[in-house]
PDB file of C-alpha atoms in Angstrom:
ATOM      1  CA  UNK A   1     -74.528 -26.462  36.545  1.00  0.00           C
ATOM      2  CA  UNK A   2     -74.312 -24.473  33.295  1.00  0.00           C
ATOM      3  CA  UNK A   3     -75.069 -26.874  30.041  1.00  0.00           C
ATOM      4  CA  UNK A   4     -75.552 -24.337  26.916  1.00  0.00           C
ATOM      5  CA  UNK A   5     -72.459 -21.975  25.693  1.00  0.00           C
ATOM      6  CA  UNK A   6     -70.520 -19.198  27.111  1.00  0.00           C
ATOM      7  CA  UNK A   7     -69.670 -16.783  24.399  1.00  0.00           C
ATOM      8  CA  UNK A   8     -66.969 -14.328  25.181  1.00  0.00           C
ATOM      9  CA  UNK A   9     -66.926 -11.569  23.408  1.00  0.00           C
ATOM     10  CA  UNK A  10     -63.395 -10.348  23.611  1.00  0.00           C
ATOM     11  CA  UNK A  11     -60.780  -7.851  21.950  1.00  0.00           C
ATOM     12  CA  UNK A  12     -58.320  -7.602  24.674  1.00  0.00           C
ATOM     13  CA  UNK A  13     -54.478  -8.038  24.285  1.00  0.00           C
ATOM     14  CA  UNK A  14     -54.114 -10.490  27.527  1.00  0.00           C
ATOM     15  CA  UNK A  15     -54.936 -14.038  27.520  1.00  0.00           C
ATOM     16  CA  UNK A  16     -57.743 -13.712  29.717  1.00  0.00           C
ATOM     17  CA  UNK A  17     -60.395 -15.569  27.208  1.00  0.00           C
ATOM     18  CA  UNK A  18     -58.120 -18.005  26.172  1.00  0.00           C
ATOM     19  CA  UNK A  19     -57.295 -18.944  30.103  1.00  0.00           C
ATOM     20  CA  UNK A  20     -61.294 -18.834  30.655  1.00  0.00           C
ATOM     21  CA  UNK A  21     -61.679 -21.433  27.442  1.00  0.00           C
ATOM     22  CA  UNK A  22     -59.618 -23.609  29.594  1.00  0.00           C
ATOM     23  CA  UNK A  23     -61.638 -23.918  32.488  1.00  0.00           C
ATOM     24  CA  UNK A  24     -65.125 -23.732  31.153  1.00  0.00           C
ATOM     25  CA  UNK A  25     -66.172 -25.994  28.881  1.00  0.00           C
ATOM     26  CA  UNK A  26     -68.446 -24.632  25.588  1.00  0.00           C
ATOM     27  CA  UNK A  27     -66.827 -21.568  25.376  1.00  0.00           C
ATOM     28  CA  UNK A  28     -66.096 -19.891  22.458  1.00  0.00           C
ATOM     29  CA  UNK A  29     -64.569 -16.234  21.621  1.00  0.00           C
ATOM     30  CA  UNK A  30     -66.249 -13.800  19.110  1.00  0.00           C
ATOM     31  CA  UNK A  31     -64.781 -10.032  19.024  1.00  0.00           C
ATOM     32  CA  UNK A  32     -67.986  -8.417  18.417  1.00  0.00           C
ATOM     33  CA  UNK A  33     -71.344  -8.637  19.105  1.00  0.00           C
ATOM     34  CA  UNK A  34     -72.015 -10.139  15.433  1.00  0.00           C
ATOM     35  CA  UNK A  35     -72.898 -13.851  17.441  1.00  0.00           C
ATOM     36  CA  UNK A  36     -75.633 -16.009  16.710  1.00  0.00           C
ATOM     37  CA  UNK A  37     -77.176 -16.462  20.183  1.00  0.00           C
ATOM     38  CA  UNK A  38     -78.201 -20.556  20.922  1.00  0.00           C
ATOM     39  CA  UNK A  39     -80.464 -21.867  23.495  1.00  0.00           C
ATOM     40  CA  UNK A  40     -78.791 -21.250  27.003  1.00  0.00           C
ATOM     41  CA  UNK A  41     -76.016 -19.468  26.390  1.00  0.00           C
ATOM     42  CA  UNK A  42     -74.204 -17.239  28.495  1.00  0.00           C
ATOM     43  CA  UNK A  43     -72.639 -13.954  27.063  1.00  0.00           C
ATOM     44  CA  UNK A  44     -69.648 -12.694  28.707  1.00  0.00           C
ATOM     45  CA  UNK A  45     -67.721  -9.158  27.380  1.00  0.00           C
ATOM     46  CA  UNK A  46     -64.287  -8.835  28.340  1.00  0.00           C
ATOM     47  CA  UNK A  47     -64.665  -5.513  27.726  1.00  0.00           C
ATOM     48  CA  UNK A  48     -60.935  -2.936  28.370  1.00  0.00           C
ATOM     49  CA  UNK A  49     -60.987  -0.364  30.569  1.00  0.00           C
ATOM     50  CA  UNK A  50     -60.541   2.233  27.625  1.00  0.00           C
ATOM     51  CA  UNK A  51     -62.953   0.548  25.494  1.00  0.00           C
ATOM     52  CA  UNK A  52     -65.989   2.795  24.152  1.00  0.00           C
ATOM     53  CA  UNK A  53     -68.368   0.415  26.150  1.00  0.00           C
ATOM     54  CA  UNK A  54     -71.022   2.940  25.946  1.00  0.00           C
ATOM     55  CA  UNK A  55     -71.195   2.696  21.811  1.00  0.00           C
ATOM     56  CA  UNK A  56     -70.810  -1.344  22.206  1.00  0.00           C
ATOM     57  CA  UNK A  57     -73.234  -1.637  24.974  1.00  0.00           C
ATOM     58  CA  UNK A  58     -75.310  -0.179  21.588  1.00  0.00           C
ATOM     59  CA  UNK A  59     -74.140  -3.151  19.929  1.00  0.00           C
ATOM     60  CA  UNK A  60     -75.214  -5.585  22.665  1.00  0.00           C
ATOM     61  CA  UNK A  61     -78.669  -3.877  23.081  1.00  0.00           C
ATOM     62  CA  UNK A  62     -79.392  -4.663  18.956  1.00  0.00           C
ATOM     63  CA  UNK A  63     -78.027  -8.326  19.467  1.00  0.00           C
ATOM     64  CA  UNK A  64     -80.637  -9.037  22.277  1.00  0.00           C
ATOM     65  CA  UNK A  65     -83.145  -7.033  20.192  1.00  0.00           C
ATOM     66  CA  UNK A  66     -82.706  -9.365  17.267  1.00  0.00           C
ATOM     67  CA  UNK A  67     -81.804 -12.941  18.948  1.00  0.00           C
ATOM     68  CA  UNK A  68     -84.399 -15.677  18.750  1.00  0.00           C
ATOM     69  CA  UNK A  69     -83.032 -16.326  21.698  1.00  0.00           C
ATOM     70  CA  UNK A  70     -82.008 -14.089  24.732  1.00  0.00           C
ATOM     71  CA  UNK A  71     -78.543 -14.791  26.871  1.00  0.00           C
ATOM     72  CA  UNK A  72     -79.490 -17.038  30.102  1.00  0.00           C
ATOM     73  CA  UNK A  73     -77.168 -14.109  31.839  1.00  0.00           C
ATOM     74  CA  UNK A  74     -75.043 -11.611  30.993  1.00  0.00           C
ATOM     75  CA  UNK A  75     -71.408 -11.036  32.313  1.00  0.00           C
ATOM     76  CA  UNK A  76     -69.541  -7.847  32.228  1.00  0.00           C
ATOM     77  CA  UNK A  77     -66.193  -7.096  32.652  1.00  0.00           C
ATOM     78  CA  UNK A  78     -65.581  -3.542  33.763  1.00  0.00           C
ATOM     79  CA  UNK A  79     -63.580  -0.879  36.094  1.00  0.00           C
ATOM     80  CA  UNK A  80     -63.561   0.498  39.603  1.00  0.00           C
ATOM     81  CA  UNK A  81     -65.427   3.708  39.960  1.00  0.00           C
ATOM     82  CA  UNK A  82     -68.648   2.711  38.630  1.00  0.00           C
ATOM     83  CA  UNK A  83     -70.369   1.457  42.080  1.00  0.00           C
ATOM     84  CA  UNK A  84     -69.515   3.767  44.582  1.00  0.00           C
ATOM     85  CA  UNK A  85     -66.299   1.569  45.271  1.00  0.00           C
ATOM     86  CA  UNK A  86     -63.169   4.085  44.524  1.00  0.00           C
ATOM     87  CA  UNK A  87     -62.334   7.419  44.122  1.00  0.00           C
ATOM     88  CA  UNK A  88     -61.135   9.309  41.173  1.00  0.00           C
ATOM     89  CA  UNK A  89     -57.800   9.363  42.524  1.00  0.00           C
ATOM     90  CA  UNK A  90     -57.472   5.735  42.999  1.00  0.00           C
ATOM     91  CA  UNK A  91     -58.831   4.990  39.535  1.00  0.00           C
ATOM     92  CA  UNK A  92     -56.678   7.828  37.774  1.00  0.00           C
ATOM     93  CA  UNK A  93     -53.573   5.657  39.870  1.00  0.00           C
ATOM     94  CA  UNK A  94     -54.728   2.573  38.457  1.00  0.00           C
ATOM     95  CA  UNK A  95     -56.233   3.644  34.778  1.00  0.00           C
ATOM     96  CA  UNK A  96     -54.626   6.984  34.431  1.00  0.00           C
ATOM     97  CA  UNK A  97     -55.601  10.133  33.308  1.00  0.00           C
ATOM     98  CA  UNK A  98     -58.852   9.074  31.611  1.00  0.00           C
ATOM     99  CA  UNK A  99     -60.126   7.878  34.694  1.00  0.00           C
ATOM    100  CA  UNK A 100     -63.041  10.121  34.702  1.00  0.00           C
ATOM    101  CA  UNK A 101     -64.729   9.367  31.212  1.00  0.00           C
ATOM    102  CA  UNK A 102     -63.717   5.744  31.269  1.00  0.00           C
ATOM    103  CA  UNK A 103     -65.997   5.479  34.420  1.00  0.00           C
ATOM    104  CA  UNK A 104     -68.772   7.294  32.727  1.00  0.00           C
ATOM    105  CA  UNK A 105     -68.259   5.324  29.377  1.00  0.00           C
ATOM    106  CA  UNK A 106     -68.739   2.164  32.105  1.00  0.00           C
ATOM    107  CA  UNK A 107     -71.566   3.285  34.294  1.00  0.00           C
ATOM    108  CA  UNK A 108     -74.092   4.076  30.813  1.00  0.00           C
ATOM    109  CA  UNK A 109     -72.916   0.181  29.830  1.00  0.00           C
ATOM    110  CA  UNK A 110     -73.705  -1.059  33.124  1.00  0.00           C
ATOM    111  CA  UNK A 111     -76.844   0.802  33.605  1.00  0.00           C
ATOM    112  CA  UNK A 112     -77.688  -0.519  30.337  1.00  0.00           C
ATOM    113  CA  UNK A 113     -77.302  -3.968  30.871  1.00  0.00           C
ATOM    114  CA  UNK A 114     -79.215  -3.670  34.133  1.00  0.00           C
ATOM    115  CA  UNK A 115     -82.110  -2.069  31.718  1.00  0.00           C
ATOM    116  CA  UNK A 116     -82.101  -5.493  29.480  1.00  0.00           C
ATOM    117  CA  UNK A 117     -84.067  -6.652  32.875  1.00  0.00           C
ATOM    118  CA  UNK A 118     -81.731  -9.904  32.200  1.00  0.00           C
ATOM    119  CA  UNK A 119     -79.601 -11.765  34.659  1.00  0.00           C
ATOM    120  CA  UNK A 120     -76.140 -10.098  34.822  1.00  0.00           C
ATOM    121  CA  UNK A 121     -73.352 -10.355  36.879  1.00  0.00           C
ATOM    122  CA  UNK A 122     -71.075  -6.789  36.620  1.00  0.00           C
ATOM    123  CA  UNK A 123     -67.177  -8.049  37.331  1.00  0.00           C
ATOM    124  CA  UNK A 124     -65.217  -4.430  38.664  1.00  0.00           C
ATOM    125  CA  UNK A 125     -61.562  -5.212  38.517  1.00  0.00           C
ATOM    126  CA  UNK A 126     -58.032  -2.978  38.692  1.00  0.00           C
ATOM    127  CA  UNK A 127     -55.188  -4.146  36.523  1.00  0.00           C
ATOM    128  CA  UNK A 128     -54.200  -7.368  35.764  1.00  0.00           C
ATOM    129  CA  UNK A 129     -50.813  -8.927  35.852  1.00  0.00           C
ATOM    130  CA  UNK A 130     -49.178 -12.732  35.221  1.00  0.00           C
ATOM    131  CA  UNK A 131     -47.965 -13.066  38.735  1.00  0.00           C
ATOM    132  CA  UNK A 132     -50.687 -14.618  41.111  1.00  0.00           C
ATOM    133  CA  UNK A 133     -51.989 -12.641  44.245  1.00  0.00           C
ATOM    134  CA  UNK A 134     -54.202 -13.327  46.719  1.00  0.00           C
ATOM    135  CA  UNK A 135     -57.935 -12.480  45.903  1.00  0.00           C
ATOM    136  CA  UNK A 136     -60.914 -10.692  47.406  1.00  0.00           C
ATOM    137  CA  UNK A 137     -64.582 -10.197  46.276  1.00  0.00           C
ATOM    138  CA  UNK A 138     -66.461  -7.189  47.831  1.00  0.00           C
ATOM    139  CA  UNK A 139     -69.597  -6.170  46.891  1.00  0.00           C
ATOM    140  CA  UNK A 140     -71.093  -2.782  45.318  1.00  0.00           C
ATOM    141  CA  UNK A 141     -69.870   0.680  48.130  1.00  0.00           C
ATOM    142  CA  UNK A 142     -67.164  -1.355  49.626  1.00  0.00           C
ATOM    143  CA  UNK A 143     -64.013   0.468  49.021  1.00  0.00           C
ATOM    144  CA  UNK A 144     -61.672  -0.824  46.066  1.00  0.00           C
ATOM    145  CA  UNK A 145     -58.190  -0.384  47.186  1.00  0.00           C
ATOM    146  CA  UNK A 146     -54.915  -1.706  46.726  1.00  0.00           C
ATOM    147  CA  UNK A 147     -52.000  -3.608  43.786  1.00  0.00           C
ATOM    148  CA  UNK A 148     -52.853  -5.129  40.146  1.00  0.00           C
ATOM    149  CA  UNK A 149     -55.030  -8.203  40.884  1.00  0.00           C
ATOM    150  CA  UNK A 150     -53.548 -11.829  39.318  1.00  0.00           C
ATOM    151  CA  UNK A 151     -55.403 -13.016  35.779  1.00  0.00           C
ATOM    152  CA  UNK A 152     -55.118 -16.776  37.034  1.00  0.00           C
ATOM    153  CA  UNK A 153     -57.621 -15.335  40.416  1.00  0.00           C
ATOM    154  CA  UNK A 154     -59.537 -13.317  37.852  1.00  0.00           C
ATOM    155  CA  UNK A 155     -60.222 -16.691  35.702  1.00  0.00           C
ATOM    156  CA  UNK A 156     -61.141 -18.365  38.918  1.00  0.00           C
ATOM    157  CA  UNK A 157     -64.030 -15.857  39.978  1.00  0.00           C
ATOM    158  CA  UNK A 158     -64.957 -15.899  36.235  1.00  0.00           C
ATOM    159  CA  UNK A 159     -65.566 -20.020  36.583  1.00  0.00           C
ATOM    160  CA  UNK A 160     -67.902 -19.348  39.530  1.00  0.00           C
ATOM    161  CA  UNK A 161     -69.812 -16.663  38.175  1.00  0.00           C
ATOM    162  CA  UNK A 162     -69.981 -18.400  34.361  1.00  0.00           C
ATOM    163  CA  UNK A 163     -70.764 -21.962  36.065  1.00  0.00           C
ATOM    164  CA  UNK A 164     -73.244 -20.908  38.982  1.00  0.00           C
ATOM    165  CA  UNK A 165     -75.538 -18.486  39.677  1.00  0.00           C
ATOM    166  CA  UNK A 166     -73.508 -17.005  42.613  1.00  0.00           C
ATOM    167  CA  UNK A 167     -73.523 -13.405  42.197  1.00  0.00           C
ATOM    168  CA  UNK A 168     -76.775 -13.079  40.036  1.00  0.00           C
ATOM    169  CA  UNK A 169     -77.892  -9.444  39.674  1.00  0.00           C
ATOM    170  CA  UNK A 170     -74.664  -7.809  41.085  1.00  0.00           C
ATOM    171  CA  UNK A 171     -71.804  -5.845  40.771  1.00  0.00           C
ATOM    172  CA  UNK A 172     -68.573  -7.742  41.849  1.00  0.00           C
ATOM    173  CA  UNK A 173     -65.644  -6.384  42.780  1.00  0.00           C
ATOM    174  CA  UNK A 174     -62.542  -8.451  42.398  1.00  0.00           C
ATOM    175  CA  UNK A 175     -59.355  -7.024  44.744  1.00  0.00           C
ATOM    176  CA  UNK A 176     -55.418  -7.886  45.785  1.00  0.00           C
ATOM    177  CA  UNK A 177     -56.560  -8.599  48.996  1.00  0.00           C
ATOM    178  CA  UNK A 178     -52.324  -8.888  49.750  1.00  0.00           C
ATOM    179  CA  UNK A 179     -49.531  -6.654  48.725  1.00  0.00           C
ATOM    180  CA  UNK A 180     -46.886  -6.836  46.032  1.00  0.00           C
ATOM    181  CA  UNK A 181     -46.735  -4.611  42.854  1.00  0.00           C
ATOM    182  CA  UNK A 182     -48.267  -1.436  42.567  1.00  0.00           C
TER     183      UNK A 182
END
């Protein structure tokens, strides 16, 4: 069981923090990397698909460089295409027509955090939307496919990873394992 903080670090327009707050205890929201890191804690970025995650990764990188203390892991939250998990196509269906450079923008952030040589969990999902779905987790090469996955399952997988160490050192992929909106 987790006992220091999770910090989320977190510009995004959904509720996602504020339903992770919720269900984790200690958690509190920044929206930048300008945190004062404590004993134990756990740094989450709820980063946007069309974020410029490789400039903030730059962010994150001086944060840990300058922290008395370093983040007992690092979560991620990023987009399809970065872990040989879905095409162009079906990230240009999902993210549109800056498919290409957002996955570039997220593999040099990813690759970075993997470089910090500090525990990380990478979270790959496709859209979000209010109305719940069924839920999947697949690992990194297993195909991404399918509708906009529910926030409410998202904030479920984000309790395990935050509270456990399942999925240490690994890129997640979170899927509509049913059907319903595109």
């Amino acid at each position: 069981m987790h006992v220091g903080r999770v910090v989320l670090v977190d510009n995004r327009e959904d509720e996602l923090a504020l339903k992770i707050m919720k269900k984790v205890p200690d958690a509190i929201v920044s929206t930048n990397f300008k945190v004062q890191l404590q004993s134990g804690d756990i740094l989450c970025w709820l980063s946007k698909p069309n974020d410029y995650v490789d400039d903030e990764v730059q962010e994150l990188a001086d944060l840990i460089d300058q922290s008395t203390f370093l983040p007992e892991k690092i979560v991620m939250l990023s987009i399809p295409g970065t872990a040989d998990d879905a095409s162009l196509e079906q990230v240009e269906k999902w993210y549109g027509k800056d498919a290409r450079s957002m996955i570039m923008m997220h593999q040099y952030a990813v690759k970075m955090i993997d470089e910090f040589e500090i525990p990380y969990t990478i979270v790959r999902i496709p859209p979000l939307m209010l109305t719940n779905t069924s839920v999947s987790v697949i690992g990194e090469g297993q195909p991404m496919t399918g509708n906009k996955l529910g926030i409410n399952q998202l904030v479920s997988i984000f309790q395990t990873v935050l509270e456990t160490n399942g999925y240490l050192n690994q890129s997640i992929g979170i899927v509509n394992s049913g059907g319903g909106q595109q």
